[in-house]
Coordinates of C-alpha atoms and ligand atoms in Angstrom, one line a residue:
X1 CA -7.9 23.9 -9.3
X2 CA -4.5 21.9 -8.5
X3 CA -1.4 23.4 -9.9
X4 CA 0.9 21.3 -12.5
X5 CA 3.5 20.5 -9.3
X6 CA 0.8 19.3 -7.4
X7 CA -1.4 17.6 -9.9
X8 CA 2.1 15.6 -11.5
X9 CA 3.0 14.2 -7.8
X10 CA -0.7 13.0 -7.0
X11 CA 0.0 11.2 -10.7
X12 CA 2.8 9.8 -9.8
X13 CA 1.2 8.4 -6.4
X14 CA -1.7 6.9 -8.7
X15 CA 0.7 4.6 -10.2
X16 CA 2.8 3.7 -7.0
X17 CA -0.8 3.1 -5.6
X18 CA -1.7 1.1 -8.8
X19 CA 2.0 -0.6 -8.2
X20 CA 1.0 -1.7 -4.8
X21 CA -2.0 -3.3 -5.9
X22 CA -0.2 -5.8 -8.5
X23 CA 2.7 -6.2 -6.0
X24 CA 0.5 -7.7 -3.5
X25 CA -1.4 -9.7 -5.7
X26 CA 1.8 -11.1 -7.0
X27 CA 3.0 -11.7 -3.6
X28 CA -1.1 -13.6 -2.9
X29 CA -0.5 -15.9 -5.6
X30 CA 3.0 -17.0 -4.7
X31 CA 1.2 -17.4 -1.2
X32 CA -1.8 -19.2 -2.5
X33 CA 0.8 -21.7 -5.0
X34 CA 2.3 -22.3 -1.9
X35 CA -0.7 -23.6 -0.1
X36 CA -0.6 -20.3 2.4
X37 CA -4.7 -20.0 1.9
X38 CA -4.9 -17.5 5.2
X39 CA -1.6 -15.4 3.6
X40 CA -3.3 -15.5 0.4
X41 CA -6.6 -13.9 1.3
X42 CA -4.5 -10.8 3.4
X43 CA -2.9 -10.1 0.5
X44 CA -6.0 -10.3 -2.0
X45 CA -7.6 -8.1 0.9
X46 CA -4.3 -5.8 0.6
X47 CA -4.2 -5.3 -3.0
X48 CA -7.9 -4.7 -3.2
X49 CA -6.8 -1.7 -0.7
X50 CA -4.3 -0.2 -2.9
X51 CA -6.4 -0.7 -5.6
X52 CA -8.9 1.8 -3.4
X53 CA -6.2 4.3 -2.8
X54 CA -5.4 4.3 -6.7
X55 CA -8.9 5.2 -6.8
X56 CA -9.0 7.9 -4.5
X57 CA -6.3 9.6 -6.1
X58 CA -8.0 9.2 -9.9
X59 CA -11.5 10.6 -8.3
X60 CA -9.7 13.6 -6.4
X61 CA -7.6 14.9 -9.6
X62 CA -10.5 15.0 -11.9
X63 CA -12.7 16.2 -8.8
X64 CA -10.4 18.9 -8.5
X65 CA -10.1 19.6 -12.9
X66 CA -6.8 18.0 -12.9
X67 CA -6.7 14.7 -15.5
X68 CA -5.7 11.1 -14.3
X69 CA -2.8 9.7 -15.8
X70 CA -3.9 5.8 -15.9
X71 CA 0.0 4.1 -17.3
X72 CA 1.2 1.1 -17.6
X73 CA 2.1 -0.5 -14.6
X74 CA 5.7 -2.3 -13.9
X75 CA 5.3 -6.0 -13.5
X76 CA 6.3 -7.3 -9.8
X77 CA 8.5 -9.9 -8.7
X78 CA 7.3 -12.9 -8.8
X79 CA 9.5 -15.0 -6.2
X80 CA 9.7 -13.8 -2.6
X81 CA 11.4 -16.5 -1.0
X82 CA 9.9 -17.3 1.9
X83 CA 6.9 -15.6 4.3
X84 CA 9.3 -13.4 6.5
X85 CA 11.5 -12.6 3.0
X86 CA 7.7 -11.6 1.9
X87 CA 6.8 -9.4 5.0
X88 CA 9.8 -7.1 5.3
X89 CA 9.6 -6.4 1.8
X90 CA 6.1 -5.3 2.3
X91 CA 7.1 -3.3 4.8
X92 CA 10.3 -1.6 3.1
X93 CA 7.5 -1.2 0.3
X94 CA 5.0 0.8 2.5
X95 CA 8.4 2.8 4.1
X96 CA 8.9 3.6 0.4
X97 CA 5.3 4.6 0.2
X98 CA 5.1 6.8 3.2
X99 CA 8.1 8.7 2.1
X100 CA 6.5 9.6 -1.1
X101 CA 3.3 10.9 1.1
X102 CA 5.6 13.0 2.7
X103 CA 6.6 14.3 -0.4
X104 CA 3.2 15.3 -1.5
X105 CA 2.4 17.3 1.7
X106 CA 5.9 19.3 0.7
X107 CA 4.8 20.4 -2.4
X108 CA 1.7 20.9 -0.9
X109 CA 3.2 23.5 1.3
X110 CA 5.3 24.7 -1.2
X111 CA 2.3 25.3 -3.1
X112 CA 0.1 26.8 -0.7
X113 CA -2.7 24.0 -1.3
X114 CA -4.7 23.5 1.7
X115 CA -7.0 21.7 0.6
X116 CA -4.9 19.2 -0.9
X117 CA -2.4 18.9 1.9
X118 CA -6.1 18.3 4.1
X119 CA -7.2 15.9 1.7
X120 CA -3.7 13.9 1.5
X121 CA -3.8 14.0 6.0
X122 CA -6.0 10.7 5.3
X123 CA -3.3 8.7 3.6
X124 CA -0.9 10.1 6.4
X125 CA -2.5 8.6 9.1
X126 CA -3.1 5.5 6.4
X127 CA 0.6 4.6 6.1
X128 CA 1.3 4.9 9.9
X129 CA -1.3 2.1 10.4
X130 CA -0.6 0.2 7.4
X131 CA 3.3 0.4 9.1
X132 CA 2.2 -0.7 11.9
X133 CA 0.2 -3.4 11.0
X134 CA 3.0 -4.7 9.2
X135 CA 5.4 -4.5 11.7
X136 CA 2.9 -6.4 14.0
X137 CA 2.8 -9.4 11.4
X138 CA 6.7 -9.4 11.1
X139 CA 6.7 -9.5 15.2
X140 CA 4.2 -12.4 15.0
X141 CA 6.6 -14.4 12.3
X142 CA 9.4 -14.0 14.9
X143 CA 7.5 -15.3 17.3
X144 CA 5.7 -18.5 15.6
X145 CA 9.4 -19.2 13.6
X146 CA 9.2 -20.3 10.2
X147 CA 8.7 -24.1 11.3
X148 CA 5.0 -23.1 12.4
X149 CA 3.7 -21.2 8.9
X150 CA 0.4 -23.1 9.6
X151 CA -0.4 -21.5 12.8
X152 CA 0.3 -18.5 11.2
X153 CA -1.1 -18.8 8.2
X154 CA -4.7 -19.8 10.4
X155 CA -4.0 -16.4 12.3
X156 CA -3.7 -14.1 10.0
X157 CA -6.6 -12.9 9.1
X158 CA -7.8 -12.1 12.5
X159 CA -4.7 -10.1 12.7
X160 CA -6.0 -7.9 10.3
X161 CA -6.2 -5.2 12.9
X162 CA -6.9 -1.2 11.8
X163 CA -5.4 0.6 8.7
X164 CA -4.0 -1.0 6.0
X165 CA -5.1 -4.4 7.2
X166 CA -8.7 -3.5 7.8
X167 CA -11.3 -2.9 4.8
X168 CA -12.1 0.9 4.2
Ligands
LIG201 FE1 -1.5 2.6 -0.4 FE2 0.0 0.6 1.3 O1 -0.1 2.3 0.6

Protein backbone atom coordinates (compact mmCIF):
# COMPACT_ATOMS: atom_id res chain seq x y z
CA UNK A 1 0.00 0.00 0.00
CA UNK A 2 1.75 3.46 -0.98
CA UNK A 3 0.99 6.32 1.19
CA UNK A 4 -0.83 9.61 -0.38
CA UNK A 5 3.01 11.46 -0.34
CA UNK A 6 4.37 8.70 -2.11
CA UNK A 7 1.55 7.71 -4.50
CA UNK A 8 1.06 11.90 -5.52
CA UNK A 9 4.99 12.08 -6.51
CA UNK A 10 5.07 8.71 -8.58
CA UNK A 11 1.86 10.72 -10.29
CA UNK A 12 3.47 13.44 -10.97
CA UNK A 13 6.53 11.42 -12.56
CA UNK A 14 3.81 9.66 -14.75
CA UNK A 15 3.11 12.83 -16.45
CA UNK A 16 6.89 14.22 -16.64
CA UNK A 17 7.42 10.61 -18.14
CA UNK A 18 4.36 11.02 -20.40
CA UNK A 19 5.97 14.72 -21.07
CA UNK A 20 9.07 13.23 -22.22
CA UNK A 21 7.55 11.05 -24.58
CA UNK A 22 5.73 14.02 -26.63
CA UNK A 23 8.82 16.19 -26.27
CA UNK A 24 10.86 13.81 -28.14
CA UNK A 25 8.52 13.07 -30.59
CA UNK A 26 8.16 16.77 -31.19
CA UNK A 27 11.79 17.13 -31.38
CA UNK A 28 11.74 13.58 -34.19
CA UNK A 29 9.46 15.40 -36.35
CA UNK A 30 11.27 18.65 -36.53
CA UNK A 31 14.35 16.22 -37.16
CA UNK A 32 12.59 14.16 -39.79
CA UNK A 33 11.00 17.80 -41.66
CA UNK A 34 14.42 18.57 -41.69
CA UNK A 35 15.57 15.60 -43.63
CA UNK A 36 17.67 14.31 -40.27
CA UNK A 37 16.19 10.52 -41.04
CA UNK A 38 19.08 8.94 -38.52
CA UNK A 39 18.10 11.95 -35.80
CA UNK A 40 14.65 11.12 -36.48
CA UNK A 41 14.59 7.42 -35.71
CA UNK A 42 16.74 8.16 -32.06
CA UNK A 43 14.23 10.19 -31.17
CA UNK A 44 11.15 8.01 -32.19
CA UNK A 45 13.27 5.23 -30.39
CA UNK A 46 13.56 7.88 -27.31
CA UNK A 47 10.05 8.79 -27.00
CA UNK A 48 8.91 5.15 -27.35
CA UNK A 49 11.28 4.89 -24.08
CA UNK A 50 9.59 7.45 -22.11
CA UNK A 51 6.56 6.19 -23.17
CA UNK A 52 7.82 2.77 -21.27
CA UNK A 53 8.80 4.59 -18.23
CA UNK A 54 5.20 6.24 -18.22
CA UNK A 55 4.21 2.80 -18.18
CA UNK A 56 6.06 1.49 -15.46
CA UNK A 57 5.00 4.03 -13.27
CA UNK A 58 0.97 3.49 -14.19
CA UNK A 59 1.52 -0.54 -13.71
CA UNK A 60 3.44 -0.04 -10.32
CA UNK A 61 0.74 2.44 -8.64
CA UNK A 62 -2.12 0.28 -9.32
CA UNK A 63 0.16 -2.86 -8.66
CA UNK A 64 0.71 -1.40 -5.37
CA UNK A 65 -3.49 -0.17 -4.83
CA UNK A 66 -2.64 3.26 -5.58
CA UNK A 67 -4.75 4.80 -8.85
CA UNK A 68 -2.93 6.31 -12.02
CA UNK A 69 -3.65 9.72 -12.69
CA UNK A 70 -3.55 9.61 -16.71
CA UNK A 71 -3.85 14.02 -17.44
CA UNK A 72 -3.55 15.98 -20.03
CA UNK A 73 -0.23 16.42 -21.29
CA UNK A 74 1.44 20.09 -22.07
CA UNK A 75 2.15 20.49 -25.73
CA UNK A 76 6.08 20.80 -26.51
CA UNK A 77 7.91 23.21 -28.43
CA UNK A 78 7.86 22.75 -31.63
CA UNK A 79 11.12 24.69 -33.03
CA UNK A 80 14.53 23.71 -31.67
CA UNK A 81 16.76 25.53 -33.71
CA UNK A 82 19.32 23.61 -34.72
CA UNK A 83 20.73 19.81 -33.77
CA UNK A 84 23.20 20.97 -30.92
CA UNK A 85 20.26 23.66 -29.80
CA UNK A 86 18.23 20.17 -29.83
CA UNK A 87 20.74 18.01 -27.77
CA UNK A 88 21.50 20.27 -24.77
CA UNK A 89 17.94 20.78 -24.32
CA UNK A 90 17.60 17.12 -24.08
CA UNK A 91 19.99 16.98 -21.80
CA UNK A 92 18.92 19.92 -19.45
CA UNK A 93 15.52 17.90 -19.86
CA UNK A 94 16.84 14.57 -18.49
CA UNK A 95 18.96 16.89 -15.67
CA UNK A 96 15.39 18.07 -14.89
CA UNK A 97 14.25 14.55 -14.90
CA UNK A 98 16.92 13.03 -12.60
CA UNK A 99 16.30 15.70 -10.06
CA UNK A 100 12.74 14.78 -9.77
CA UNK A 101 14.07 10.98 -9.21
CA UNK A 102 15.89 12.25 -6.53
CA UNK A 103 13.01 13.66 -5.18
CA UNK A 104 11.02 10.45 -5.13
CA UNK A 105 13.72 8.47 -3.29
CA UNK A 106 13.35 11.58 -0.50
CA UNK A 107 10.00 10.98 0.12
CA UNK A 108 10.61 7.55 -0.04
CA UNK A 109 12.88 7.82 2.88
CA UNK A 110 10.78 10.16 4.48
CA UNK A 111 8.18 7.71 4.26
CA UNK A 112 9.81 4.64 5.28
CA UNK A 113 8.95 2.84 1.78
CA UNK A 114 11.41 0.33 0.99
CA UNK A 115 10.02 -1.13 -1.47
CA UNK A 116 9.35 1.84 -3.40
CA UNK A 117 12.61 3.55 -2.88
CA UNK A 118 13.94 -0.32 -4.36
CA UNK A 119 11.67 -0.27 -7.07
CA UNK A 120 12.46 3.53 -8.10
CA UNK A 121 16.78 2.30 -7.87
CA UNK A 122 15.95 1.19 -11.62
CA UNK A 123 15.16 4.67 -12.94
CA UNK A 124 18.28 5.90 -10.82
CA UNK A 125 20.65 4.06 -12.60
CA UNK A 126 18.25 4.86 -15.87
CA UNK A 127 18.93 8.59 -15.77
CA UNK A 128 22.68 8.30 -15.17
CA UNK A 129 22.86 6.33 -18.45
CA UNK A 130 20.33 8.27 -20.32
CA UNK A 131 22.89 11.45 -19.06
CA UNK A 132 25.46 9.95 -20.23
CA UNK A 133 24.42 8.96 -23.39
CA UNK A 134 23.46 12.27 -24.04
CA UNK A 135 26.42 13.87 -23.06
CA UNK A 136 28.27 11.39 -25.50
CA UNK A 137 26.01 12.68 -28.52
CA UNK A 138 26.61 16.38 -27.56
CA UNK A 139 30.57 15.45 -27.41
CA UNK A 140 30.16 13.75 -30.87
CA UNK A 141 28.28 17.24 -32.36
CA UNK A 142 31.38 19.07 -31.10
CA UNK A 143 33.41 16.98 -32.79
CA UNK A 144 31.68 16.56 -36.40
CA UNK A 145 30.65 20.61 -36.24
CA UNK A 146 27.45 21.56 -37.47
CA UNK A 147 28.85 21.71 -41.20
CA UNK A 148 28.97 17.67 -41.14
CA UNK A 149 25.06 16.91 -39.79
CA UNK A 150 25.22 14.11 -42.44
CA UNK A 151 27.88 12.17 -40.99
CA UNK A 152 26.22 12.56 -37.94
CA UNK A 153 23.07 12.05 -38.72
CA UNK A 154 24.38 8.35 -40.50
CA UNK A 155 26.01 7.70 -36.94
CA UNK A 156 23.68 8.07 -34.79
CA UNK A 157 21.98 5.23 -34.43
CA UNK A 158 24.92 3.11 -33.78
CA UNK A 159 25.60 5.53 -31.02
CA UNK A 160 22.81 4.36 -29.37
CA UNK A 161 24.92 2.91 -26.65
CA UNK A 162 23.27 1.51 -23.07
CA UNK A 163 20.47 3.28 -21.05
CA UNK A 164 18.28 5.64 -22.35
CA UNK A 165 19.61 5.15 -25.91
CA UNK A 166 19.27 1.37 -25.87
CA UNK A 167 15.69 -0.44 -26.12
CA UNK A 168 14.56 -1.92 -22.71
FE1 LIG B 1 12.37 8.71 -18.52
FE2 LIG B 1 14.52 10.21 -20.01
O1 LIG B 1 13.69 9.89 -18.42
Amino acid sequence: MLSKKVEDILNVQVDKEGYSSHLYLSMAVWAETEGLGGIADWFYAQAEEERMHMMKLVRYINERDGKAKIIAIEEPPVEFGSVREMFDKVLEHEKFVTASINDIVQACIDENDHTTNNWIQWFVTEQIEEEAAVKALIDKLKLVGEHNMYMFDRDIMGMRGGGAASAE
